[in-house]
Short mmCIF file of C-alpha atoms in Angstrom, two decimals:
data_model
loop_
_atom_site.label_atom_id
_atom_site.label_comp_id
_atom_site.label_asym_id
_atom_site.label_seq_id
_atom_site.Cartn_x
_atom_site.Cartn_y
_atom_site.Cartn_z
CA MET A 155 -12.56 -9.46 -19.61
CA ASN A 156 -14.66 -12.21 -21.14
CA ALA A 157 -13.62 -15.81 -20.87
CA ALA A 158 -12.77 -17.69 -23.99
CA GLU A 159 -15.60 -17.42 -26.52
CA GLY A 160 -18.32 -19.99 -26.29
CA SER A 161 -17.47 -21.15 -22.77
CA ASP A 162 -18.95 -20.09 -19.46
CA PRO A 163 -16.63 -18.32 -17.04
CA GLN A 164 -14.88 -20.72 -14.70
CA PRO A 165 -13.98 -19.99 -11.07
CA VAL A 166 -10.43 -19.42 -9.90
CA LEU A 167 -9.56 -22.68 -8.21
CA PRO A 168 -7.05 -23.03 -5.41
CA ALA A 169 -3.89 -24.88 -6.42
CA PRO A 170 -2.97 -26.78 -3.25
CA ASP A 171 0.65 -27.52 -2.44
CA GLU A 172 2.26 -29.78 0.17
CA LEU A 173 1.73 -27.17 2.85
CA THR A 174 -1.90 -26.35 2.08
CA ARG A 175 -3.40 -29.61 0.81
CA PHE A 176 -4.90 -30.49 4.22
CA PHE A 177 -6.89 -27.24 4.19
CA TRP A 178 -8.52 -27.95 0.84
CA ASP A 179 -8.92 -31.66 1.48
CA GLY A 180 -10.70 -30.75 4.72
CA ALA A 181 -12.92 -28.25 2.94
CA GLY A 182 -13.87 -30.97 0.47
CA ARG A 183 -15.12 -33.01 3.43
CA GLY A 184 -17.01 -30.07 4.92
CA ARG A 185 -14.40 -29.25 7.55
CA LEU A 186 -12.63 -25.98 8.24
CA MET A 187 -8.98 -26.68 8.97
CA ALA A 188 -6.05 -24.65 10.29
CA GLN A 189 -2.46 -25.44 11.11
CA ARG A 190 -1.67 -26.08 14.77
CA CYS A 191 1.79 -26.10 16.31
CA SER A 192 2.39 -29.45 18.03
CA ALA A 193 4.90 -27.84 20.39
CA CYS A 194 3.14 -24.71 21.66
CA GLY A 195 -0.41 -25.21 20.48
CA ARG A 196 -0.61 -21.99 18.49
CA TYR A 197 -2.85 -21.97 15.41
CA GLN A 198 -1.88 -20.22 12.20
CA HIS A 199 -3.39 -19.47 8.83
CA PRO A 200 -2.36 -19.48 6.03
CA PRO A 201 -0.12 -22.51 6.58
CA ARG A 202 3.62 -21.95 6.90
CA PRO A 203 6.59 -24.28 7.33
CA VAL A 204 7.44 -23.08 10.84
CA CYS A 205 5.71 -21.76 13.95
CA PRO A 206 6.74 -18.09 14.26
CA ALA A 207 6.15 -18.19 18.03
CA CYS A 208 8.29 -21.17 19.09
CA HIS A 209 10.10 -22.09 15.85
CA SER A 210 8.88 -25.65 15.89
CA PHE A 211 8.61 -27.31 12.50
CA SER A 212 6.12 -29.81 13.89
CA LEU A 213 2.80 -28.51 12.62
CA GLU A 214 -0.38 -30.50 12.34
CA PRO A 215 -3.79 -30.05 10.75
CA ALA A 216 -6.54 -29.19 13.22
CA GLU A 217 -10.27 -28.94 12.70
CA MET A 218 -11.84 -25.62 13.65
CA SER A 219 -15.31 -25.20 15.09
CA GLY A 220 -16.25 -22.93 12.18
CA ARG A 221 -17.53 -20.25 14.55
CA ALA A 222 -16.16 -16.78 13.90
CA VAL A 223 -16.87 -13.09 14.13
CA LEU A 224 -16.69 -10.54 11.33
CA TYR A 225 -13.57 -8.35 11.52
CA SER A 226 -14.17 -6.31 8.38
CA TRP A 227 -15.77 -6.55 4.95
CA THR A 228 -16.22 -4.85 1.62
CA VAL A 229 -18.50 -5.16 -1.36
CA GLY A 230 -16.91 -6.43 -4.55
CA SER A 231 -18.52 -3.97 -6.94
CA GLN A 232 -16.29 -4.55 -9.94
CA ALA A 233 -15.27 -7.88 -11.47
CA PHE A 234 -11.54 -8.35 -11.85
CA HIS A 235 -12.10 -11.84 -13.23
CA PRO A 236 -14.87 -13.15 -15.53
CA TRP A 237 -16.21 -15.56 -12.89
CA PHE A 238 -17.26 -12.63 -10.72
CA GLU A 239 -19.12 -10.71 -13.44
CA SER A 240 -22.34 -12.62 -12.81
CA ARG A 241 -21.79 -12.58 -9.03
CA LEU A 242 -21.63 -8.82 -8.45
CA PRO A 243 -21.97 -7.50 -5.91
CA TYR A 244 -20.25 -10.08 -3.70
CA LEU A 245 -19.29 -9.73 -0.08
CA LEU A 246 -15.59 -10.12 0.70
CA ALA A 247 -14.64 -10.40 4.34
CA VAL A 248 -12.00 -11.07 6.95
CA VAL A 249 -13.30 -13.20 9.80
CA GLU A 250 -11.71 -14.11 13.11
CA LEU A 251 -12.06 -17.72 14.23
CA GLU A 252 -13.10 -18.35 17.82
CA GLU A 253 -10.16 -20.63 18.58
CA GLN A 254 -7.57 -17.89 18.89
CA ARG A 255 -7.31 -14.11 18.92
CA ASN A 256 -6.27 -12.76 15.50
CA LEU A 257 -6.63 -16.16 13.81
CA ARG A 258 -8.23 -14.84 10.68
CA LEU A 259 -9.00 -15.74 7.12
CA VAL A 260 -10.24 -14.07 3.98
CA THR A 261 -13.61 -15.37 2.88
CA ASN A 262 -17.00 -14.51 1.42
CA LEU A 263 -20.17 -13.75 3.34
CA VAL A 264 -23.19 -15.64 2.09
CA GLU A 265 -26.88 -15.93 2.98
CA VAL A 266 -26.91 -12.32 4.18
CA GLU A 267 -27.94 -9.01 2.63
CA GLU A 268 -25.48 -6.16 2.53
CA ALA A 269 -27.75 -4.04 4.73
CA ASP A 270 -27.68 -6.67 7.46
CA VAL A 271 -23.90 -7.04 7.66
CA GLU A 272 -22.31 -5.71 10.83
CA ILE A 273 -18.72 -5.88 12.01
CA GLY A 274 -18.58 -8.14 15.06
CA MET A 275 -21.54 -10.26 14.00
CA PRO A 276 -21.28 -13.97 14.82
CA LEU A 277 -20.74 -16.20 11.82
CA GLU A 278 -20.49 -19.88 11.02
CA VAL A 279 -18.71 -21.68 8.25
CA THR A 280 -20.49 -23.23 5.31
CA PHE A 281 -19.08 -24.49 2.03
CA GLU A 282 -19.53 -23.37 -1.53
CA HIS A 283 -19.05 -26.10 -4.11
CA LEU A 284 -16.80 -24.66 -6.83
CA ALA A 285 -15.86 -27.69 -8.88
CA PRO A 286 -15.62 -31.47 -8.43
CA GLY A 287 -13.61 -31.99 -5.25
CA VAL A 288 -13.20 -28.27 -4.64
CA ASP A 289 -15.19 -26.58 -1.90
CA LEU A 290 -14.64 -23.10 -0.56
CA PRO A 291 -15.11 -22.32 3.14
CA VAL A 292 -17.41 -19.29 3.31
CA PHE A 293 -19.34 -17.79 6.20
CA ARG A 294 -22.97 -16.98 6.98
CA PRO A 295 -24.68 -15.44 10.00
CA ALA A 296 -24.58 -17.88 12.90
CA GLY A 297 -27.74 -19.76 13.77
CA VAL A 298 -29.76 -18.98 10.65
CA ARG A 299 -30.50 -22.67 10.31
CA MET B 265 22.65 4.23 16.06
CA ALA B 266 24.21 7.51 15.04
CA ALA B 267 24.75 7.99 11.35
CA ARG B 268 28.34 8.62 10.36
CA GLU B 269 27.34 11.08 7.72
CA ARG B 270 24.54 13.60 7.54
CA VAL B 271 22.66 12.78 4.34
CA ALA B 272 21.12 15.23 1.88
CA ILE B 273 18.83 14.98 -1.13
CA VAL B 274 20.50 17.03 -3.85
CA GLY B 275 18.74 16.14 -7.08
CA VAL B 276 15.22 15.13 -8.09
CA GLY B 277 13.74 14.25 -11.45
CA TYR B 278 10.86 12.66 -13.32
CA SER B 279 10.49 10.90 -16.64
CA THR B 280 7.76 11.55 -19.14
CA ILE B 281 4.57 10.71 -17.23
CA GLY B 282 1.43 9.37 -18.85
CA ARG B 283 -0.89 6.57 -19.81
CA ARG B 284 0.74 3.98 -22.04
CA THR B 285 3.64 6.19 -23.11
CA GLY B 286 5.15 3.40 -25.20
CA LEU B 287 8.45 4.02 -23.40
CA THR B 288 10.36 1.08 -21.95
CA LEU B 289 11.21 0.78 -18.26
CA ASP B 290 14.85 1.54 -19.14
CA HIS B 291 13.87 4.59 -21.16
CA LEU B 292 11.74 6.00 -18.34
CA THR B 293 14.47 5.19 -15.79
CA ALA B 294 17.08 7.00 -17.87
CA GLN B 295 14.87 10.06 -18.34
CA ALA B 296 14.24 10.46 -14.61
CA SER B 297 17.88 9.81 -13.71
CA VAL B 298 19.24 12.28 -16.24
CA ALA B 299 16.77 14.89 -14.93
CA ALA B 300 17.86 14.27 -11.33
CA MET B 301 21.55 14.57 -12.25
CA ALA B 302 20.87 17.81 -14.12
CA ASP B 303 18.95 19.12 -11.09
CA ALA B 304 21.94 18.36 -8.83
CA GLY B 305 24.42 19.68 -11.37
CA ILE B 306 26.40 16.43 -11.41
CA GLY B 307 27.21 13.69 -13.88
CA SER B 308 27.15 9.92 -13.76
CA ARG B 309 30.84 9.80 -12.76
CA ASP B 310 29.91 11.61 -9.55
CA ILE B 311 27.64 8.72 -8.53
CA ASP B 312 28.87 5.52 -6.88
CA GLY B 313 25.61 4.00 -5.64
CA VAL B 314 22.32 2.87 -7.20
CA ALA B 315 19.21 1.78 -5.29
CA VAL B 316 16.20 0.73 -7.34
CA HIS B 317 12.85 -0.56 -6.15
CA SER B 318 10.60 -2.29 -8.65
CA PHE B 319 7.88 -4.90 -9.05
CA PRO B 320 9.15 -8.40 -9.84
CA HIS B 321 7.22 -8.42 -13.11
CA GLN B 322 8.59 -4.98 -14.03
CA TYR B 323 12.08 -5.53 -12.72
CA VAL B 324 14.64 -2.76 -13.03
CA GLY B 325 18.04 -3.93 -11.81
CA ALA B 326 20.58 -1.72 -10.07
CA THR B 327 23.71 -2.88 -11.89
CA PRO B 328 22.09 -2.72 -15.35
CA THR B 329 20.90 0.78 -14.46
CA ALA B 330 24.49 1.81 -13.68
CA ASP B 331 25.44 0.58 -17.15
CA LEU B 332 22.44 2.40 -18.64
CA LEU B 333 23.47 5.69 -17.05
CA GLY B 334 27.24 5.40 -17.60
CA ILE B 335 28.09 5.07 -13.92
CA PRO B 336 31.55 3.52 -14.12
CA ASP B 337 31.85 1.76 -10.75
CA LEU B 338 29.37 1.03 -8.00
CA ALA B 339 30.58 0.97 -4.40
CA TYR B 340 26.99 0.16 -3.32
CA TYR B 341 23.88 -1.10 -5.06
CA SER B 342 20.51 -2.51 -4.21
CA GLY B 343 17.75 -3.87 -6.43
CA SER B 344 14.73 -4.52 -4.26
CA VAL B 345 11.26 -5.88 -4.96
CA ASP B 346 9.97 -6.31 -1.42
CA GLY B 347 8.19 -3.82 0.81
CA ALA B 348 7.15 -0.22 0.88
CA ALA B 349 7.71 0.93 -2.70
CA TYR B 350 9.98 3.92 -3.28
CA SER B 351 10.70 4.33 0.44
CA VAL B 352 12.72 1.11 0.23
CA ALA B 353 15.05 2.64 -2.36
CA ALA B 354 15.20 5.79 -0.22
CA MET B 355 16.01 3.74 2.88
CA HIS B 356 18.82 1.96 1.01
CA GLY B 357 20.20 5.20 -0.44
CA TYR B 358 20.06 6.95 2.91
CA SER B 359 21.62 4.02 4.79
CA ALA B 360 24.35 3.56 2.19
CA VAL B 361 25.44 7.21 2.33
CA ALA B 362 25.04 7.50 6.11
CA SER B 363 27.21 4.42 6.65
CA GLY B 364 29.84 5.45 4.14
CA SER B 365 29.11 2.46 1.89
CA CYS B 366 28.98 4.95 -0.95
CA HIS B 367 29.12 8.74 -1.14
CA THR B 368 26.43 9.51 -3.71
CA CYS B 369 23.50 7.21 -4.42
CA ILE B 370 20.78 7.60 -7.02
CA THR B 371 17.47 6.10 -5.89
CA ILE B 372 14.87 5.13 -8.46
CA ARG B 373 11.28 3.94 -8.73
CA THR B 374 9.98 3.10 -12.21
CA VAL B 375 6.49 1.76 -12.89
CA HIS B 376 4.55 0.79 -15.96
CA GLN B 377 0.83 1.44 -15.86
CA ALA B 378 -0.16 -2.15 -16.62
CA GLY B 379 -0.11 -4.37 -13.59
CA ALA B 380 1.09 -1.61 -11.32
CA ALA B 381 -1.22 -2.81 -8.55
CA GLY B 382 1.41 -5.31 -7.49
CA GLY B 383 0.93 -8.04 -10.02
CA VAL B 384 -0.61 -8.59 -13.40
CA ILE B 385 -4.14 -9.69 -12.63
CA PRO B 386 -4.62 -12.96 -14.46
CA MET B 387 -8.04 -12.29 -15.92
CA GLN B 388 -8.26 -15.79 -17.31
CA ALA B 389 -6.54 -17.56 -14.42
CA LEU B 390 -8.18 -20.82 -13.50
CA ALA B 391 -5.90 -21.69 -10.60
CA ALA B 392 -4.25 -19.69 -7.83
CA SER B 393 -1.13 -20.95 -6.10
CA GLY B 394 0.88 -19.81 -3.08
CA PRO B 395 -0.71 -17.12 -0.90
CA ARG B 396 -3.15 -16.31 -3.71
CA GLN B 397 -4.97 -19.63 -3.26
CA PHE B 398 -6.53 -18.08 -0.13
CA LEU B 399 -7.47 -14.84 -1.90
CA TYR B 400 -8.33 -15.22 -5.59
CA PRO B 401 -11.05 -17.88 -5.23
CA TYR B 402 -12.87 -15.39 -2.97
CA GLY B 403 -12.50 -12.49 -5.38
CA SER B 404 -9.69 -10.60 -3.65
CA PHE B 405 -7.40 -9.67 -6.53
CA THR B 406 -6.14 -6.13 -5.96
CA GLY B 407 -5.17 -3.58 -3.35
CA ALA B 408 -8.67 -2.16 -3.61
CA HIS B 409 -10.02 -5.34 -2.05
CA TRP B 410 -8.18 -4.95 1.24
CA ALA B 411 -8.48 -1.15 1.04
CA GLY B 412 -12.28 -1.33 1.14
CA MET B 413 -11.99 -3.40 4.32
CA TYR B 414 -9.53 -0.96 5.95
CA MET B 415 -11.95 1.90 5.25
CA ARG B 416 -14.93 -0.07 6.54
CA ARG B 417 -13.09 -0.93 9.76
CA HIS B 418 -12.19 2.72 10.37
CA MET B 419 -15.80 3.73 9.76
CA HIS B 420 -16.93 1.11 12.27
CA GLU B 421 -14.45 2.05 14.99
CA TYR B 422 -14.55 5.83 14.70
CA GLY B 423 -17.69 6.85 12.84
CA THR B 424 -15.74 7.96 9.78
CA THR B 425 -17.93 8.52 6.71
CA GLU B 426 -17.49 8.28 2.97
CA GLU B 427 -17.69 12.10 2.91
CA HIS B 428 -14.61 12.27 5.14
CA PHE B 429 -12.56 10.38 2.55
CA GLY B 430 -14.11 12.68 -0.06
CA HIS B 431 -12.86 15.74 1.79
CA PHE B 432 -9.32 14.42 1.58
CA ALA B 433 -9.71 13.80 -2.16
CA MET B 434 -11.10 17.32 -2.66
CA ALA B 435 -8.34 18.98 -0.64
CA GLN B 436 -5.55 17.40 -2.62
CA ARG B 437 -7.31 18.08 -5.92
CA ASP B 438 -7.26 21.77 -4.94
CA TYR B 439 -3.48 21.55 -4.66
CA ALA B 440 -3.34 19.75 -8.00
CA SER B 441 -5.13 22.70 -9.61
CA ARG B 442 -2.08 24.78 -8.64
CA ASN B 443 0.40 22.24 -10.02
CA PRO B 444 0.97 22.62 -13.77
CA ASP B 445 2.36 19.06 -13.88
CA ALA B 446 -0.72 17.43 -12.36
CA LEU B 447 -2.82 15.25 -14.65
CA PHE B 448 -6.13 16.13 -12.95
CA ARG B 449 -6.55 19.85 -12.24
CA ASP B 450 -10.29 20.57 -12.39
CA PRO B 451 -11.88 21.21 -9.00
CA LEU B 452 -13.52 18.20 -7.42
CA THR B 453 -16.90 18.47 -5.68
CA MET B 454 -18.31 16.15 -3.06
CA GLU B 455 -20.94 15.17 -5.61
CA ASP B 456 -18.20 14.20 -8.07
CA TYR B 457 -16.55 12.11 -5.40
CA LEU B 458 -19.68 10.37 -4.16
CA SER B 459 -20.94 9.68 -7.66
CA SER B 460 -17.68 8.08 -8.79
CA ARG B 461 -18.34 4.36 -8.99
CA TYR B 462 -17.59 1.96 -6.22
CA VAL B 463 -14.74 -0.45 -6.80
CA THR B 464 -14.98 -2.08 -3.39
CA LYS B 465 -17.65 -0.23 -1.43
CA PRO B 466 -17.05 1.98 0.52
CA LEU B 467 -14.03 2.64 -1.72
CA HIS B 468 -14.81 4.84 -4.72
CA LEU B 469 -12.81 5.14 -7.91
CA LEU B 470 -11.71 8.61 -6.75
CA ASP B 471 -10.08 7.08 -3.67
CA CYS B 472 -7.55 5.38 -5.96
CA ASP B 473 -4.26 6.68 -7.29
CA TYR B 474 -4.03 7.00 -11.07
CA PRO B 475 -1.98 4.32 -12.83
CA VAL B 476 0.57 5.74 -15.27
CA ASP B 477 3.96 5.01 -16.76
CA SER B 478 6.49 6.90 -14.68
CA SER B 479 9.97 6.98 -13.31
CA SER B 480 11.19 9.08 -10.41
CA ALA B 481 14.78 9.58 -9.27
CA LEU B 482 16.36 11.25 -6.24
CA ILE B 483 20.06 11.61 -5.51
CA PHE B 484 21.37 11.24 -1.95
CA THR B 485 24.84 12.39 -0.92
CA THR B 486 26.91 13.52 2.04
CA GLU B 487 26.50 16.98 3.55
CA GLU B 488 30.02 17.93 2.51
CA ARG B 489 29.41 17.08 -1.15
CA ALA B 490 25.91 18.54 -1.06
CA ARG B 491 27.27 21.98 -0.22
CA ASP B 492 29.07 22.05 -3.58
CA MET B 493 26.09 21.03 -5.69
CA ALA B 494 23.62 23.15 -7.62
CA LYS B 495 20.59 23.17 -5.36
CA LYS B 496 19.94 23.94 -1.72
CA PRO B 497 20.41 20.65 0.14
CA VAL B 498 17.46 19.03 1.86
CA PHE B 499 18.56 16.85 4.75
CA ILE B 500 17.14 13.60 6.03
CA ASP B 501 16.69 14.25 9.72
CA ALA B 502 15.27 10.82 10.51
CA SER B 503 14.10 7.80 8.56
CA ALA B 504 12.34 4.60 9.55
CA ALA B 505 10.62 1.53 8.22
CA GLY B 506 7.90 -0.40 10.01
CA THR B 507 6.24 -3.76 9.49
CA THR B 508 3.44 -5.77 11.07
CA ASP B 509 3.63 -9.27 12.54
CA VAL B 510 1.40 -10.59 9.79
CA ASN B 511 2.59 -9.69 6.30
CA ASP B 512 -0.66 -10.27 4.38
CA PHE B 513 -2.44 -6.91 4.19
CA HIS B 514 -5.82 -8.58 4.69
CA LEU B 515 -4.74 -10.26 7.89
CA VAL B 516 -2.83 -7.55 9.80
CA GLU B 517 -3.83 -7.50 13.43
CA ASP B 518 -5.25 -3.98 13.44
CA MET B 519 -6.31 -2.40 10.16
CA THR B 520 -6.64 1.07 11.68
CA HIS B 521 -3.18 0.87 13.27
CA SER B 522 -1.06 -0.91 10.70
CA SER B 523 2.61 -0.46 9.77
CA PRO B 524 2.53 3.39 9.54
CA TRP B 525 2.10 3.53 13.31
CA ARG B 526 5.25 1.48 13.80
CA ALA B 527 7.32 3.40 11.27
CA ALA B 528 6.15 6.74 12.70
CA ARG B 529 6.94 5.71 16.27
CA THR B 530 10.44 4.65 15.29
CA MET B 531 11.02 7.79 13.23
CA TRP B 532 9.98 10.13 16.07
CA SER B 533 12.30 8.22 18.42
CA ARG B 534 15.21 9.23 16.20
CA THR B 535 14.70 13.00 16.20
CA ASP B 536 14.26 15.98 18.49
CA LEU B 537 11.59 17.35 16.16
CA THR B 538 7.89 16.88 16.91
CA PRO B 539 4.75 16.90 14.76
CA ALA B 540 4.24 20.57 15.68
CA ASP B 541 7.52 21.40 13.88
CA VAL B 542 6.38 19.95 10.56
CA GLN B 543 5.08 22.45 7.99
CA VAL B 544 4.38 20.26 4.97
CA ALA B 545 3.57 16.59 4.44
CA GLY B 546 3.67 14.17 1.53
CA LEU B 547 1.62 11.17 2.62
CA TYR B 548 1.17 8.13 0.42
CA ASP B 549 -2.24 8.04 -1.23
CA GLY B 550 -2.34 4.79 -3.14
CA PHE B 551 -5.81 5.07 -1.63
CA THR B 552 -7.04 8.18 0.19
CA PHE B 553 -7.48 6.34 3.48
CA ILE B 554 -3.75 5.55 3.57
CA ALA B 555 -2.81 9.23 3.82
CA MET B 556 -5.44 9.59 6.54
CA GLN B 557 -3.98 6.68 8.51
CA TRP B 558 -0.61 8.45 8.27
CA LEU B 559 -2.12 11.71 9.59
CA GLU B 560 -3.09 9.80 12.71
CA ALA B 561 0.05 7.66 12.94
CA LEU B 562 2.35 10.69 12.64
CA GLY B 563 0.38 12.53 15.32
CA PHE B 564 -1.02 15.40 13.26
CA CYS B 565 -4.47 14.58 14.61
CA GLY B 566 -5.84 12.32 17.29
CA GLU B 567 -6.29 8.60 16.96
CA GLY B 568 -9.32 7.91 14.79
CA GLU B 569 -9.88 11.62 14.13
CA SER B 570 -8.52 11.90 10.61
CA GLY B 571 -12.01 12.12 9.09
CA PRO B 572 -13.16 15.27 10.90
CA PHE B 573 -9.58 16.59 10.72
CA VAL B 574 -9.54 16.61 6.92
CA ALA B 575 -13.17 17.77 6.71
CA GLU B 576 -12.18 20.84 8.76
CA GLY B 577 -9.61 21.72 6.09
CA ASN B 578 -6.52 21.02 8.15
CA THR B 579 -4.61 19.56 5.19
CA ARG B 580 -5.41 22.57 2.97
CA PRO B 581 -3.27 25.69 2.50
CA GLY B 582 -2.90 27.47 5.83
CA GLY B 583 -4.14 24.39 7.70
CA ILE B 584 -2.36 22.56 10.49
CA ILE B 585 -0.49 20.36 8.03
CA PRO B 586 -0.65 21.14 4.28
CA THR B 587 -0.62 17.66 2.73
CA ASN B 588 0.16 16.37 -0.76
CA THR B 589 0.75 19.80 -2.25
CA ASP B 590 1.53 18.30 -5.67
CA GLY B 591 -1.99 16.81 -5.65
CA GLY B 592 -0.91 13.35 -4.57
CA ALA B 593 -0.70 10.27 -6.74
CA CYS B 594 -4.48 10.43 -7.26
CA ASN B 595 -3.81 13.52 -9.36
CA VAL B 596 -0.19 13.43 -10.57
CA GLY B 597 -0.30 9.70 -11.31
CA ARG B 598 1.25 6.76 -9.56
CA ARG B 599 4.91 7.31 -8.71
CA HIS B 600 4.66 4.68 -5.98
CA GLY B 601 5.77 6.98 -3.22
CA ALA B 602 8.57 8.91 -4.89
CA ASN B 603 6.45 11.97 -5.69
CA PHE B 604 6.09 12.71 -1.97
CA TYR B 605 9.86 12.78 -1.47
CA ILE B 606 10.28 14.95 -4.57
CA GLU B 607 7.47 17.38 -3.78
CA VAL B 608 8.52 17.89 -0.16
CA THR B 609 12.14 18.38 -1.29
CA ARG B 610 10.92 21.07 -3.69
CA GLN B 611 8.81 22.64 -0.94
CA LEU B 612 11.82 22.86 1.37
CA ARG B 613 13.82 24.44 -1.45
CA GLY B 614 11.01 26.95 -2.01
CA GLU B 615 10.40 25.91 -5.64
CA CYS B 616 6.66 25.26 -5.54
CA GLY B 617 5.19 28.44 -7.02
CA ASP B 618 1.45 28.87 -6.44
CA ARG B 619 1.33 25.94 -4.06
CA GLN B 620 4.41 26.85 -2.00
CA VAL B 621 3.99 26.56 1.76
CA PRO B 622 5.56 29.85 2.89
CA GLY B 623 8.86 29.40 4.70
CA ALA B 624 8.67 25.60 4.88
CA ARG B 625 11.79 24.18 6.55
CA VAL B 626 10.55 20.84 7.92
CA GLY B 627 8.56 18.25 6.02
CA VAL B 628 7.54 14.63 6.40
CA VAL B 629 7.14 11.97 3.73
CA SER B 630 5.61 8.51 3.90
CA ASN B 631 4.96 5.42 1.87
CA ALA B 632 2.63 2.41 2.05
CA VAL B 633 0.36 0.92 4.72
CA GLY B 634 -0.74 -2.51 5.93
CA GLY B 635 2.13 -4.98 6.15
CA PHE B 636 4.97 -2.52 5.55
CA ALA B 637 5.62 1.19 5.57
CA GLY B 638 8.37 3.79 5.53
CA CYS B 639 8.65 7.45 6.42
CA ALA B 640 11.22 10.19 6.76
CA LEU B 641 11.61 13.69 8.13
CA LEU B 642 13.22 16.17 5.76
CA THR B 643 14.70 19.52 6.78
CA ALA B 644 16.31 22.51 5.14
CA ASP B 645 18.62 25.01 6.79
#
């Protein structure tokens, strides 16, 4: 499971496509983005080509407040990729954004100890710099700063 | 919708099962299929349908499988890669025979140990595309990653404990000790369970099924034909699939009430039988919590009560619902759902020796969780 000899492990980087580029571009500017249906106003994540509620193909990027609550979480206790070997244990989570019921994303919890994590806790987005131009939206307890 | 034909399972079979057998997917598929035909007492010329479910990266096609087995002409075939594992092949085989699209359909699930978690994990991957771009950068690579979150959510909502999951693991290991074909047969203690390492806390290694090379095959046919075959027919009383609005397992609306609840509700709507009529269950245990979600979804215990229910021994011999009497995939190795259909068929035939549920006539089988699931009620006369 080691990376190529003589090199440090590298993170898995997102490979944006036409549908998802706005999300990662936004993250690079410190903004959490989601897709919003221009016709019915429904948000969705991950991005898709059509709104499943009203079948509009008119979907636009929208900035989220970054406030969320913790839906569930687990502790990554085993590295399935070299990048995570030095990061164990890491906190993997599903959070629900305040803008809409069930508008959720997979993320990491940061700036919190495992013992202090509680489902339902308020969270806020922050960004982890992975590589030049690549930032990962992650979440920390709300109001710690 | 009433089925035109009553459908029976008439033959079941396995390949060689083991870690890195060195056997190809075709070889394993042929072994299981030949065993199922021998069990039914029929040959490949008696079969006119093939339904295979496989992973895209371990694809086993239906028409090549007909060629492999010497089936001369297919009236129906289905090669699927999407959804709830073996239950998809079972759903296709059942539907094809019930509708008259074919009269006898062999249904197959073949897996290779490597990458059996739904995709080869790219250990050296530097970029993740498609849906994985929202998962891999965060370290969610495998089923275990969402499974740990499903368990945690159940613990939060209902007070379930790690020991509760351990009780389920111990109960099915006890059955495995009575199954000469199980790979793990030594008794399991709570200490063994709790001291097995965490993969994704609270999920322990002993919550996980055991990856192996395997193929499983079951033959479905009409009642009329079944009466002339070698073994006592086992009938499909009702069958259903279920899915959730959101397909990504991480993002389903309600982790403690995912697709099994929908499949179970639909299945019960298609039968006069009730949970109280069921004497034996084969509930998918890709992870232990999945079987426990099925216990709740199928109505064997109350909502959220699967933890205390298994701790009280209700899935053990003589309990309310003896469950996974072959030992489950944690102990017989990953058959991706097919072992439940095979074991319950054998139970309803009365072939299960030391682990036989006395007089079993009604059984239930299930597959998968999260975004998609399938289940069926099996009966014997």
